[in-house]
Coordinates of C-alpha atoms in Angstrom, one line a residue:
Chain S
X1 CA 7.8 9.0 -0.2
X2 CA 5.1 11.9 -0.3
X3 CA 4.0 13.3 3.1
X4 CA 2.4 10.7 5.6
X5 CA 3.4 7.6 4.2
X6 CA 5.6 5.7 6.4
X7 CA 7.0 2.1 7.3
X8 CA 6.4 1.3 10.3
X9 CA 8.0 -1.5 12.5
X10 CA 6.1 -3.4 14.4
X11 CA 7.2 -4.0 17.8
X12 CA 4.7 -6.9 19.3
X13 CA 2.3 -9.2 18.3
X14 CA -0.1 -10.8 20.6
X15 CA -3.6 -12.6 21.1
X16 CA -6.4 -10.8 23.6
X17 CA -8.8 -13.2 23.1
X18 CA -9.4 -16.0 20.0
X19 CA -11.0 -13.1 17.5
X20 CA -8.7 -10.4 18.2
X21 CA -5.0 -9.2 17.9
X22 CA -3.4 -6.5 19.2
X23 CA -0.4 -5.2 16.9
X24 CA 2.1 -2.6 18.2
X25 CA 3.7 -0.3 16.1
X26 CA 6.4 1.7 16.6
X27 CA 5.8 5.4 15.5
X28 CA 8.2 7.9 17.2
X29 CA 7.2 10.7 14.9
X30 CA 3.3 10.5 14.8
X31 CA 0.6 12.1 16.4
X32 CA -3.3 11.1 16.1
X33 CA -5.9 11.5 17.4
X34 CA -8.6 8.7 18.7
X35 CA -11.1 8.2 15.9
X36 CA -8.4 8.4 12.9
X37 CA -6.8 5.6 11.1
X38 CA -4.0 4.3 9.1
X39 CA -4.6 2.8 5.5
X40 CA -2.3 -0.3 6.0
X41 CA -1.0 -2.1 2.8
X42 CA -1.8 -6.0 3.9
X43 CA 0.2 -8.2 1.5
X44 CA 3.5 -8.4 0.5
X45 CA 4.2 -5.5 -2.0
X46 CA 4.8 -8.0 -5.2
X47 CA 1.7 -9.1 -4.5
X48 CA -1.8 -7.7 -6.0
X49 CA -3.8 -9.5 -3.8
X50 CA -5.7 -8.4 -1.9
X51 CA -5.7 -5.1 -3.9
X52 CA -6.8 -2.4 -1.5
X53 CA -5.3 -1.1 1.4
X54 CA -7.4 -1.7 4.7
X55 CA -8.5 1.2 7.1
X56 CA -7.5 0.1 10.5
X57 CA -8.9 2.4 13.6
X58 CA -6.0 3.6 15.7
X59 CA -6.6 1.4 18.5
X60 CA -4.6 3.3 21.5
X61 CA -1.9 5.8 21.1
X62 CA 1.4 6.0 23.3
X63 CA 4.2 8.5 23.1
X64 CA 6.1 6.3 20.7
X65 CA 3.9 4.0 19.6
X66 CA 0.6 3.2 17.9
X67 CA -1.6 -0.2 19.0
X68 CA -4.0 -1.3 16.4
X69 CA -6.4 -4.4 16.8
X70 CA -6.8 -6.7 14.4
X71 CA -9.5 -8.8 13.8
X72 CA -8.3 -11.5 10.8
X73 CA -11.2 -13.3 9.6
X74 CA -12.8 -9.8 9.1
X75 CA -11.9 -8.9 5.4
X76 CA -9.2 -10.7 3.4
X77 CA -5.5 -9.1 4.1
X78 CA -6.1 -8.9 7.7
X79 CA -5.0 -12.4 8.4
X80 CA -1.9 -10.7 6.8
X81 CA -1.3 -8.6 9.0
X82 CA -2.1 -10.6 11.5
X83 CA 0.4 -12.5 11.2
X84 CA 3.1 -10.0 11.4
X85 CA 6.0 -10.3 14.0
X86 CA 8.4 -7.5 15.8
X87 CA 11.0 -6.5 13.2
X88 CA 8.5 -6.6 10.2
X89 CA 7.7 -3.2 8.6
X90 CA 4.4 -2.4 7.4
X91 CA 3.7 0.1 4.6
X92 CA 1.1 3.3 5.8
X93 CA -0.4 5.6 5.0
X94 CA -1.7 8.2 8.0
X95 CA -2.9 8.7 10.4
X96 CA -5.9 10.0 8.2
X97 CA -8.9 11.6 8.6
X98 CA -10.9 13.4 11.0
X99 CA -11.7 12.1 14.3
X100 CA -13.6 11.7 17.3
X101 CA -14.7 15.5 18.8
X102 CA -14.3 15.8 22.7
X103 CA -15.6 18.4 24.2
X104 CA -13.6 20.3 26.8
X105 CA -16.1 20.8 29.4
X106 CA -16.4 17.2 30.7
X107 CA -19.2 15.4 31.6
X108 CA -20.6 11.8 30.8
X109 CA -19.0 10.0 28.2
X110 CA -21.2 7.1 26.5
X111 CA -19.6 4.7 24.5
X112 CA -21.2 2.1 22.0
X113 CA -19.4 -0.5 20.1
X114 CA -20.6 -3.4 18.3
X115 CA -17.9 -6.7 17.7
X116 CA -14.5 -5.6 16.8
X117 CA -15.8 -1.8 16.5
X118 CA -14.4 -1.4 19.9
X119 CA -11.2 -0.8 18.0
X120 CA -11.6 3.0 17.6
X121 CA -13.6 3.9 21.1
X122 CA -10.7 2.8 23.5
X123 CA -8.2 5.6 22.9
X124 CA -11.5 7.9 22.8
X125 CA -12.1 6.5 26.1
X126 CA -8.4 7.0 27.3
X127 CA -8.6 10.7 26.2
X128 CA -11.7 11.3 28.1
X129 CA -10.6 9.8 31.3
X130 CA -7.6 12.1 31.3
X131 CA -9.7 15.2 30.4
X132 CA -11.9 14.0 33.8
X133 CA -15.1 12.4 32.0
X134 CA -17.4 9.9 33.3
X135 CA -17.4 7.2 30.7
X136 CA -19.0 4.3 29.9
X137 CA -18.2 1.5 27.3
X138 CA -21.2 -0.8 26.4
X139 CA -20.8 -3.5 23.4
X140 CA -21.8 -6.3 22.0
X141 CA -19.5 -9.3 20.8
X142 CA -21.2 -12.2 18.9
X143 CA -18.9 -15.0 21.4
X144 CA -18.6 -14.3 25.2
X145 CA -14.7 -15.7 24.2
X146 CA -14.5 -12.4 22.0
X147 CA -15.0 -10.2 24.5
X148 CA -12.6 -7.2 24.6
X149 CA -10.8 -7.5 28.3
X150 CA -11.7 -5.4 30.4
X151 CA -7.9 -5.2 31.9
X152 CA -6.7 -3.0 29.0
X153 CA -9.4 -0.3 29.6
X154 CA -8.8 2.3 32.4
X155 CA -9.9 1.3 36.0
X156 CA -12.4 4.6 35.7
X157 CA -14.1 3.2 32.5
X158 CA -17.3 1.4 33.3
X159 CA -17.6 -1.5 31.2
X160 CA -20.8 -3.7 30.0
X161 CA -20.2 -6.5 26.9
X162 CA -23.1 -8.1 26.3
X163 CA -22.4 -11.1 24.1
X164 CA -25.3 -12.7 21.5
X165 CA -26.8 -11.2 18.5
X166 CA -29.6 -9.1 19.2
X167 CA -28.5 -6.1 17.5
X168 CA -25.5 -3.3 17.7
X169 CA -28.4 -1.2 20.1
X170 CA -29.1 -4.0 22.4
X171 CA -27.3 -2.8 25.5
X172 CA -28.2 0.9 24.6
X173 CA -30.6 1.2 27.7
X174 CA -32.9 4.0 28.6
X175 CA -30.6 4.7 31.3
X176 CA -27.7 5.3 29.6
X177 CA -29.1 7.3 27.2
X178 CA -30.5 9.8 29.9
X179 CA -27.4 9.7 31.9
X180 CA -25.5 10.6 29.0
X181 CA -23.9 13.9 27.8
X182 CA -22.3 12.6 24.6
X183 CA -22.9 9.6 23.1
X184 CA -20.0 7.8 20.6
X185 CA -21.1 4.8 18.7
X186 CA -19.1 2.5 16.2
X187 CA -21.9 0.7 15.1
X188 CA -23.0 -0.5 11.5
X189 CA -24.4 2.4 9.4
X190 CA -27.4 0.5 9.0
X191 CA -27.8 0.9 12.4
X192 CA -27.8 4.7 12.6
X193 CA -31.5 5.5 12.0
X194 CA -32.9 3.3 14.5
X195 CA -30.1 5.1 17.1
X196 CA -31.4 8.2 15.6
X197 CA -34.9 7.2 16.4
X198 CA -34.1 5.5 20.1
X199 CA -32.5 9.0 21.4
X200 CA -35.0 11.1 19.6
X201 CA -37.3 8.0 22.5
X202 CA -35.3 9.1 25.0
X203 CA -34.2 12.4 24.9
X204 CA -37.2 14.3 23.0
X205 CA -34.9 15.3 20.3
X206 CA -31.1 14.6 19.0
X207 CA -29.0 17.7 19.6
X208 CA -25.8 18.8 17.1
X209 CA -22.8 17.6 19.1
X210 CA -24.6 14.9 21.3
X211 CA -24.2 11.5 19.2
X212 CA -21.2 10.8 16.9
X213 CA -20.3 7.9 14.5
X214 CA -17.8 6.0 13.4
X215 CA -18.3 5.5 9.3
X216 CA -16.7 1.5 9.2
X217 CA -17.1 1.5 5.2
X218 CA -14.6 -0.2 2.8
X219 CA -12.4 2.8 1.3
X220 CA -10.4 2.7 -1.7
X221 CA -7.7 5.3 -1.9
X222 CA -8.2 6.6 2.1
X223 CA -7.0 10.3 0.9
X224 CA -10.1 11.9 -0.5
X225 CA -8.9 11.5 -4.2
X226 CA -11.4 9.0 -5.5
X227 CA -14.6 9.9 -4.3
X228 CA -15.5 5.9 -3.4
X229 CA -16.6 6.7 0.2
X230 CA -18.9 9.7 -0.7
X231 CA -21.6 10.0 1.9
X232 CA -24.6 11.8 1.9
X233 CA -24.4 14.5 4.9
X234 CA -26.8 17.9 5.5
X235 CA -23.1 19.5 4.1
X236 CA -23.6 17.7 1.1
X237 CA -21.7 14.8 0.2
X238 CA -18.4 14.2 2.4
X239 CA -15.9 11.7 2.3
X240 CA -15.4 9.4 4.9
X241 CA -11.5 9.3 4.7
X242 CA -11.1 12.7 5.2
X243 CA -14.1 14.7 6.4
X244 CA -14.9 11.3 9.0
X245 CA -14.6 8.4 9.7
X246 CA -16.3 10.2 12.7
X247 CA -19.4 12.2 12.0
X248 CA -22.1 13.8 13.9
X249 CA -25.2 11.6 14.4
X250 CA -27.5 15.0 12.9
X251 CA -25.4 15.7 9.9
X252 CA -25.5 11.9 8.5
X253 CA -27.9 11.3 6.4
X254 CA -27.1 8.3 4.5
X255 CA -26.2 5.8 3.4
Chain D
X1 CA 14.8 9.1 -16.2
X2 CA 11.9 9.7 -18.9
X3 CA 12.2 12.5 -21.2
X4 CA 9.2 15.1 -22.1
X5 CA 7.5 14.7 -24.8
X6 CA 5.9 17.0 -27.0
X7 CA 2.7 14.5 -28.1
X8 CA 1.1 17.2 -30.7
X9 CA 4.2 19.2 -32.4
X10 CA 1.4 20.1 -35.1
X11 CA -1.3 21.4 -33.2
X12 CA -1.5 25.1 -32.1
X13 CA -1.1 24.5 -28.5
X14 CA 0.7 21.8 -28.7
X15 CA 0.7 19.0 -25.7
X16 CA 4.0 19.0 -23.8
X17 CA 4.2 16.1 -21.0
X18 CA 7.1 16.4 -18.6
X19 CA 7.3 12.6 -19.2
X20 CA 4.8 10.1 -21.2
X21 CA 3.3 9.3 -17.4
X22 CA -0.1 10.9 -16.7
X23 CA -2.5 10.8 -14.0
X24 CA -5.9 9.2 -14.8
X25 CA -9.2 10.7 -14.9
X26 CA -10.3 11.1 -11.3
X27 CA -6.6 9.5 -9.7
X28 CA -6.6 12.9 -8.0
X29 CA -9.7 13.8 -7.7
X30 CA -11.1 17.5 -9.7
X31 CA -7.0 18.4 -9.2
X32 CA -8.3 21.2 -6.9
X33 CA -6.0 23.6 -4.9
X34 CA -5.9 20.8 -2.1
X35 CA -4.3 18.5 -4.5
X36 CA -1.7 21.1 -6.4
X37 CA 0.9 20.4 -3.6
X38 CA 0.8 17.0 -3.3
X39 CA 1.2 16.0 -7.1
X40 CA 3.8 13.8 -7.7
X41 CA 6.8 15.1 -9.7
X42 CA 7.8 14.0 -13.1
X43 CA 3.8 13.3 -14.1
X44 CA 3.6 14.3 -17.7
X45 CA -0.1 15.8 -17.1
X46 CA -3.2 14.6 -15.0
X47 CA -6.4 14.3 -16.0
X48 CA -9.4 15.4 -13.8
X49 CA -12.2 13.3 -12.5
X50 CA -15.5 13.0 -15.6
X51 CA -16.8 15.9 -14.9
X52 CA -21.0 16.3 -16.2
X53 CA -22.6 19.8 -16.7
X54 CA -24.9 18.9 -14.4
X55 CA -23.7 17.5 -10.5
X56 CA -24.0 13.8 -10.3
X57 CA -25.1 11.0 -7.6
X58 CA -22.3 8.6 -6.4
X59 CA -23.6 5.0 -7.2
X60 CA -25.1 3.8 -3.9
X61 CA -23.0 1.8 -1.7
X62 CA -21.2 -0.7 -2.6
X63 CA -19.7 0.6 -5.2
X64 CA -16.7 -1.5 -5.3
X65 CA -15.6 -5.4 -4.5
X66 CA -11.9 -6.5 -4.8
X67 CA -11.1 -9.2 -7.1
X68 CA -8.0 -11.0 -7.8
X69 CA -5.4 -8.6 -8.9
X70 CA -7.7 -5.5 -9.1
X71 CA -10.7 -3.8 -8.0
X72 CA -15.0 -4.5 -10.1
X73 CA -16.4 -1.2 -9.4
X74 CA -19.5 0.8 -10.3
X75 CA -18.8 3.6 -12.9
X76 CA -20.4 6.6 -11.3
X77 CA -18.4 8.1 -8.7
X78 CA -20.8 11.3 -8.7
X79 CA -19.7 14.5 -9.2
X80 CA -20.1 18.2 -8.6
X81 CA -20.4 19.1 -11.8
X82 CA -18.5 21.3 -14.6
X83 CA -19.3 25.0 -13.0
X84 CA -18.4 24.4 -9.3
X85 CA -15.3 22.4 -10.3
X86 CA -14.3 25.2 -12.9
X87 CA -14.6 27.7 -10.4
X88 CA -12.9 26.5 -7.2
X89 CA -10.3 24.0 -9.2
X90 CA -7.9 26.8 -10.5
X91 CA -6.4 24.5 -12.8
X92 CA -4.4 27.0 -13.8
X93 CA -1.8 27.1 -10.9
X94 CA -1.3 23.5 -10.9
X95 CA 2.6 22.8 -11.4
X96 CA 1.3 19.9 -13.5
X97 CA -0.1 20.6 -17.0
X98 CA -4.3 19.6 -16.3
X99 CA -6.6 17.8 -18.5
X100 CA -10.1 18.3 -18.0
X101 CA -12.2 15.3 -18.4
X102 CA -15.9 15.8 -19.5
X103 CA -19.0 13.4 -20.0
X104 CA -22.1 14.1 -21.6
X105 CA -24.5 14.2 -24.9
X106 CA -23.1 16.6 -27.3
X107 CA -24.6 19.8 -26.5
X108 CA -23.4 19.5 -23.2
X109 CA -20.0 18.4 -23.8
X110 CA -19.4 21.5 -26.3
X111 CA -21.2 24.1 -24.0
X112 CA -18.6 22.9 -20.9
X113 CA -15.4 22.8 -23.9
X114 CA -16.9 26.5 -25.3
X115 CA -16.4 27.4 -21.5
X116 CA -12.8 26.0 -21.1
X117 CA -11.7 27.4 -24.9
X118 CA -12.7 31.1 -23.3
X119 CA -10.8 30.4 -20.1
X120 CA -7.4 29.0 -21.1
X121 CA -7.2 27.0 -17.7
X122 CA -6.2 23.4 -19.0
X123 CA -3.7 21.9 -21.2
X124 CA -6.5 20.0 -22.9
X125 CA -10.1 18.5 -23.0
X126 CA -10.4 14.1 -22.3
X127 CA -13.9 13.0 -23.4
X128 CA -14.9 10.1 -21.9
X129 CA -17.8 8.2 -23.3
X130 CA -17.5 4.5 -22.4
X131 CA -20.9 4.2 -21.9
X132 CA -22.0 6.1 -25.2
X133 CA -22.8 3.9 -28.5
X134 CA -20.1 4.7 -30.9
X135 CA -22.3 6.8 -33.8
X136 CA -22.8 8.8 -30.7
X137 CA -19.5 9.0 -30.0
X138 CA -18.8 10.8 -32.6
X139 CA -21.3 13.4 -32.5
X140 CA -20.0 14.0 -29.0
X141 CA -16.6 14.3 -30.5
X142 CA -17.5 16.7 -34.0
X143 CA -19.9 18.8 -31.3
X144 CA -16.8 19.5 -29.3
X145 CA -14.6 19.8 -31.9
X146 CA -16.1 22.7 -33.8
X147 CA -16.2 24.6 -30.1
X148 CA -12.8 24.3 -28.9
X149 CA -9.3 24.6 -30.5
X150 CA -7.6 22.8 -27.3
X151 CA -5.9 19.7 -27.5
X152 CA -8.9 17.0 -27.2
X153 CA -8.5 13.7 -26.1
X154 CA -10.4 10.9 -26.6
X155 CA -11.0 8.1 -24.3
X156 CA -12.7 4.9 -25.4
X157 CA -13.5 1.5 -23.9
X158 CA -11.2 -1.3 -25.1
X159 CA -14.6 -3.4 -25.9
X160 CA -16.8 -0.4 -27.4
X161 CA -20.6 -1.7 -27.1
X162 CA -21.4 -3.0 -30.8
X163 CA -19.0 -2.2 -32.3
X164 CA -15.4 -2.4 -33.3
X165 CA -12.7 -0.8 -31.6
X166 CA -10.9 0.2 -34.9
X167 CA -13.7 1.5 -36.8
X168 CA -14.5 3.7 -33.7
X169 CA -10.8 5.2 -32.9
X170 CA -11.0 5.7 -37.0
X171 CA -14.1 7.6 -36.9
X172 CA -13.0 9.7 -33.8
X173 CA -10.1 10.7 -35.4
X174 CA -11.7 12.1 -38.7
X175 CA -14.1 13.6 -36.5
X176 CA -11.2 15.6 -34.7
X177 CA -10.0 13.6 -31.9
X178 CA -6.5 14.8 -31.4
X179 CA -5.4 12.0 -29.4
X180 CA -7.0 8.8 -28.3
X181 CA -6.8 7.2 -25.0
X182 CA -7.9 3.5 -25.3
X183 CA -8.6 1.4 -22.2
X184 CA -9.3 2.2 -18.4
X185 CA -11.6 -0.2 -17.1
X186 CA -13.4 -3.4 -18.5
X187 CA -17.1 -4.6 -18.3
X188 CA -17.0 -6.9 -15.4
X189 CA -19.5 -8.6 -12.8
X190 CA -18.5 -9.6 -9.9
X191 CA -19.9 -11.3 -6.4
X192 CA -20.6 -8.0 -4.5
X193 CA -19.7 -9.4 -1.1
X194 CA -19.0 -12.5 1.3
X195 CA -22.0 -14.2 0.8
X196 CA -22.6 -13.9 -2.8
X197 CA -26.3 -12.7 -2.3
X198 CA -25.7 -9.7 -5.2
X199 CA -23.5 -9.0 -8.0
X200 CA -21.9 -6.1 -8.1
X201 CA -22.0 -4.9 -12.1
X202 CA -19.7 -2.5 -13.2
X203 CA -15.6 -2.3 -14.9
X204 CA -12.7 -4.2 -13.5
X205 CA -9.5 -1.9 -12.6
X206 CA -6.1 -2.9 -11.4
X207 CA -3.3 -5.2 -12.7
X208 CA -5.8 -7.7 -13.9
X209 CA -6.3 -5.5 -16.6
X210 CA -2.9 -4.7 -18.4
X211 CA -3.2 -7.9 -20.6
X212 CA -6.7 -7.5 -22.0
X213 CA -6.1 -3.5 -23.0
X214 CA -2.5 -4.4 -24.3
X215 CA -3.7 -6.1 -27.5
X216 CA -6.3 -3.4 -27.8
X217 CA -4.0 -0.3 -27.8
X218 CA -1.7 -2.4 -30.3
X219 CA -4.7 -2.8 -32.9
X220 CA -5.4 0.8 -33.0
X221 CA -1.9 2.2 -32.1
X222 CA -1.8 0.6 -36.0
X223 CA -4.6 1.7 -37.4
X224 CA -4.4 5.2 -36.7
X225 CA -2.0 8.5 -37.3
X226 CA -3.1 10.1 -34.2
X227 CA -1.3 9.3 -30.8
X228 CA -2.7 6.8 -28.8
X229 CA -2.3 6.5 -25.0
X230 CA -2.6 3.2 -23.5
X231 CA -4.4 3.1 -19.7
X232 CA -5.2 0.1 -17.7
X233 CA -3.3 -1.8 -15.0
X234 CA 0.1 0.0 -14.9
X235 CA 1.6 -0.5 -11.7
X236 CA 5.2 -1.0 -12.7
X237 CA 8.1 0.5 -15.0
X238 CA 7.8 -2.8 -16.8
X239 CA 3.9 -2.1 -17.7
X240 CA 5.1 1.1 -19.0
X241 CA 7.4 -0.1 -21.3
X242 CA 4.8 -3.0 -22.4
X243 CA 2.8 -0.1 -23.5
X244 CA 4.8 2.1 -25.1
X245 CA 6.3 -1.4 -26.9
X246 CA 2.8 -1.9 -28.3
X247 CA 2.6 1.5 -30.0
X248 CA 1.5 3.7 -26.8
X249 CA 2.9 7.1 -27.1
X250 CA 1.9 7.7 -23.6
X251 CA -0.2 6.0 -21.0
X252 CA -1.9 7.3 -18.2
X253 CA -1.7 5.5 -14.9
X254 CA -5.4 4.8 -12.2
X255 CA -5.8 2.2 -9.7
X256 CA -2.0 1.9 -8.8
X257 CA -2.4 5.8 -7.4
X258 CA -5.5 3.9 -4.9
X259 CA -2.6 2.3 -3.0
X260 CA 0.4 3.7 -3.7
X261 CA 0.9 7.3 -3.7
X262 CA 4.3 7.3 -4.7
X263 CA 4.2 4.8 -7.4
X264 CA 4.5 7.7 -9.9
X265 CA 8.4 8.2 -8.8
X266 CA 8.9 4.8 -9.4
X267 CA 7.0 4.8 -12.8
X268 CA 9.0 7.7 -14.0
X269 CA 12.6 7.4 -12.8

């Protein structure tokens, strides 16, 4: 197999809440970092349906192990894969691309996540509370039943869910914006101008290095060969597979 | 294990493949230094993403949907253009014999051949002109042909717009087309997402293809002396054969490198 493709054995399978599952890999030989991901094959390998692999965030990391969460009425495949058990083997690719940047000077840690895009923020958040950051996890979940429990996040990590559907910004308050000293937000891209505009609100002006996303785009190959994730940056264009999935809020300037 | 094969004994340069497996155009991106290491052994050559003399837009997003058994997706993939791609690419030290694959009107396509015949960088020249009428076509093919001596390939659509497939591939051919590559993907439209407010218009790629292009490559693989190379939905050793059964001296494999990186080990052994 060519570099960074592995099977991977998954070790346990469970429910956190009625939307979401949370798949344990084992992965003795990996390291990641929060923000990158694994292009899981989600069918069985006869099959050509669906076609594509799917991008899954690396959910949390261990020493030996990789958690992913799975949402499986999100995009065909992942009802697949949600429905492995310990003992199955999964075919990925990764981890890939470039993730989250943490400073090492901490300071306040803001974290925004919208539905299931909690996925990649939680091992950000681990990180940070081991580096000694102040962090803060707001999101928005479209049940109250699918909110992310708060028991798997770190006693030190302040968390606010706010369920409804009144937008990926909704709990995003003037508060948090001030009190924050770098803001991470997995939120729709359709959504970054208006967080653009809100901090720009806030904060007079949006710094290099303050805000980062996470690019949540469909991607096709996930190793920067076919060019389907191109996104329009002040670099030029960048793929998401390899130059993100996370990006600085100022350099993004699509889609 | 596949043998090499020497696909133009005749031609001044010849066109040795390590095996009748390629890479197809863009399966590997511009084939830069980044990608050198990481080609799969045993590929008989790969061929570049199109490559236009000026840089190109991606489509805007989305630019894909899955369907059964394959991928619809939109045709332009952007690009960043002949003279930056020449000039960071170094072709020439990739262990795998490189096809460059151009796109353009004719004076365009011969100026980027002209600059590729000077610099002897690549095993050979694609053209790939799906989107071109076929009288068109040809000009694109004589242009290029009375600029370079390098092996040039010629890639058609299975289902050339107006015209037959046969006539085209003939008149290619006269005009100088050393080879000609028939398939890659087919004029599709497709539901573009969940709720099936847009249709996403573009070519189908993937397995769902290998039965439409098969018939295709067989009509011209008999109604032409050059070589024809059959592309579209080869994911397994079988598809292979299927190809080469249907008069396909080689065949150049796409969408099964989106998902399987290794599949090219498999494809050759």
């Amino acid at each position: 197999m060519p570099m960074k493709q592995h099977w991977l054995s998954v070790i346990d399978n469970r429910a956190l809440c009625p939307a979401l599952r949370l798949l344990s890999l084992s992965a003795p030989n990996l390291t990641a970092a929060p923000g990158q991901f694994l292009h899981v094959l989600c069918r069985d390998p006869e099959a050509y349906t669906p076609f594509l692999r799917r991008a899954i965030p690396i959910h949390r990391l261990g020493s030996d192990r990789i958690d992913l969460l799975v949402r499986p009425d999100q995009r065909p495949g992942l009802s697949w894969l949600a429905r492995r058990q310990p003992g199955d083997a999964l075919d990925a690719l990764g981890p890939l691309g470039r993730g989250f940047a943490l400073p090492d000077a901490p300071g306040h840690l803001l974290l925004l996540a919208h539905g299931h895009s909690v996925a990649p923020l939680v091992g950000l958040a681990d990180r940070a509370v081991d580096q000694g950051w102040a962090v803060t996890l707001l999101a928005t979940v479209a049940r109250p039943a699918d909110v992310y429990p708060a028991a798997l996040l770190s006693p030190a990590v302040e968390y606010q869910a706010v369920p409804g559907d009144n937008g990926p910004l909704a709990p995003l308050s003037t508060e948090a914006l001030a009190w924050a000293d770098l803001l991470v937000a997995a939120i729709p891209s359709t959504a970054w101008a208006d967080l653009r505009q809100r901090i720009e609100t806030v904060r007079v002006i949006l710094s290099s290095g303050f805000a980062q996303v996470w690019a949540d785009m469909p991607l096709a190959c996930g190793v920067g060969h076919c060019g389907a994730c191109a996104l329009e940056t002040r670099q030029g264009w960048q793929r998401i597979c390899t130059n993100g999935p996370a990006f600085d809020l100022t350099e993004v300037t699509g889609p | 294990m596949m043998q090499p094969l020497e696909l133009l004994p005749d031609h001044k340069h010849g066109l040795l493949l390590a095996s009748p497996v390629m890479a197809a155009a863009g399966a590997f991106g511009y084939v830069g230094p980044e990608t050198h290491t990481t080609l799969p052994v045993g590929l008989g050559a790969v061929v570049t993403r199109t490559l236009t003399r000026q840089p190109q837009r991606p489509a805007p997003f989305p630019r894909f949907v899955e369907t059964p058994a394959g991928l619809v997706h939109r045709l332009h993939v952007g690009n960043v253009g002949f003279g930056q791609a020449f000039r960071q690419c170094h072709w020439a030290d990739s262990p795998v014999p490189v096809i460059v694959s151009i796109a353009g009107r004719p004076g365009d396509c011969a100026a980027m051949a002209g600059r590729l015949d000077d610099t002897p960088v690549a095993a050979g020249l694609e053209l790939s002109l799906w989107e071109f009428p076929p009288d068109e076509v040809v000009d694109v093919v004589r242009a290029v042909r009375d600029t370079t001596t390098l092996p040039l390939l010629v890639k058609l659509s299975p289902v050339p717009p107006g015209s037959d497939l046969v006539y085209v591939a003939q008149d290619c051919a006269a005009a100088g087309a050393d080879v000609l590559v028939i398939g890659g993907p087919w004029p599709a439209l497709a539901p573009a997402d969940a709720q099936r407010s847009e249709l996403l218009d573009g070519w189908l790629s993937g397995p769902a293809l290998l039965p439409l292009v098969l018939p295709q490559v067989r009509q011209v693989a008999q109604s032409v002396t050059a070589p024809v190379i059959g592309c579209g939905g080869i994911h397994r050793p079988a598809d292979v054969r299927a190809y080469l059964q249907a008069g396909a001296q080689a065949v150049q494999v796409g969408s099964a490198f989106l998902v399987d990186p290794g599949v090219a080990a498999r494809l050759v052994a």
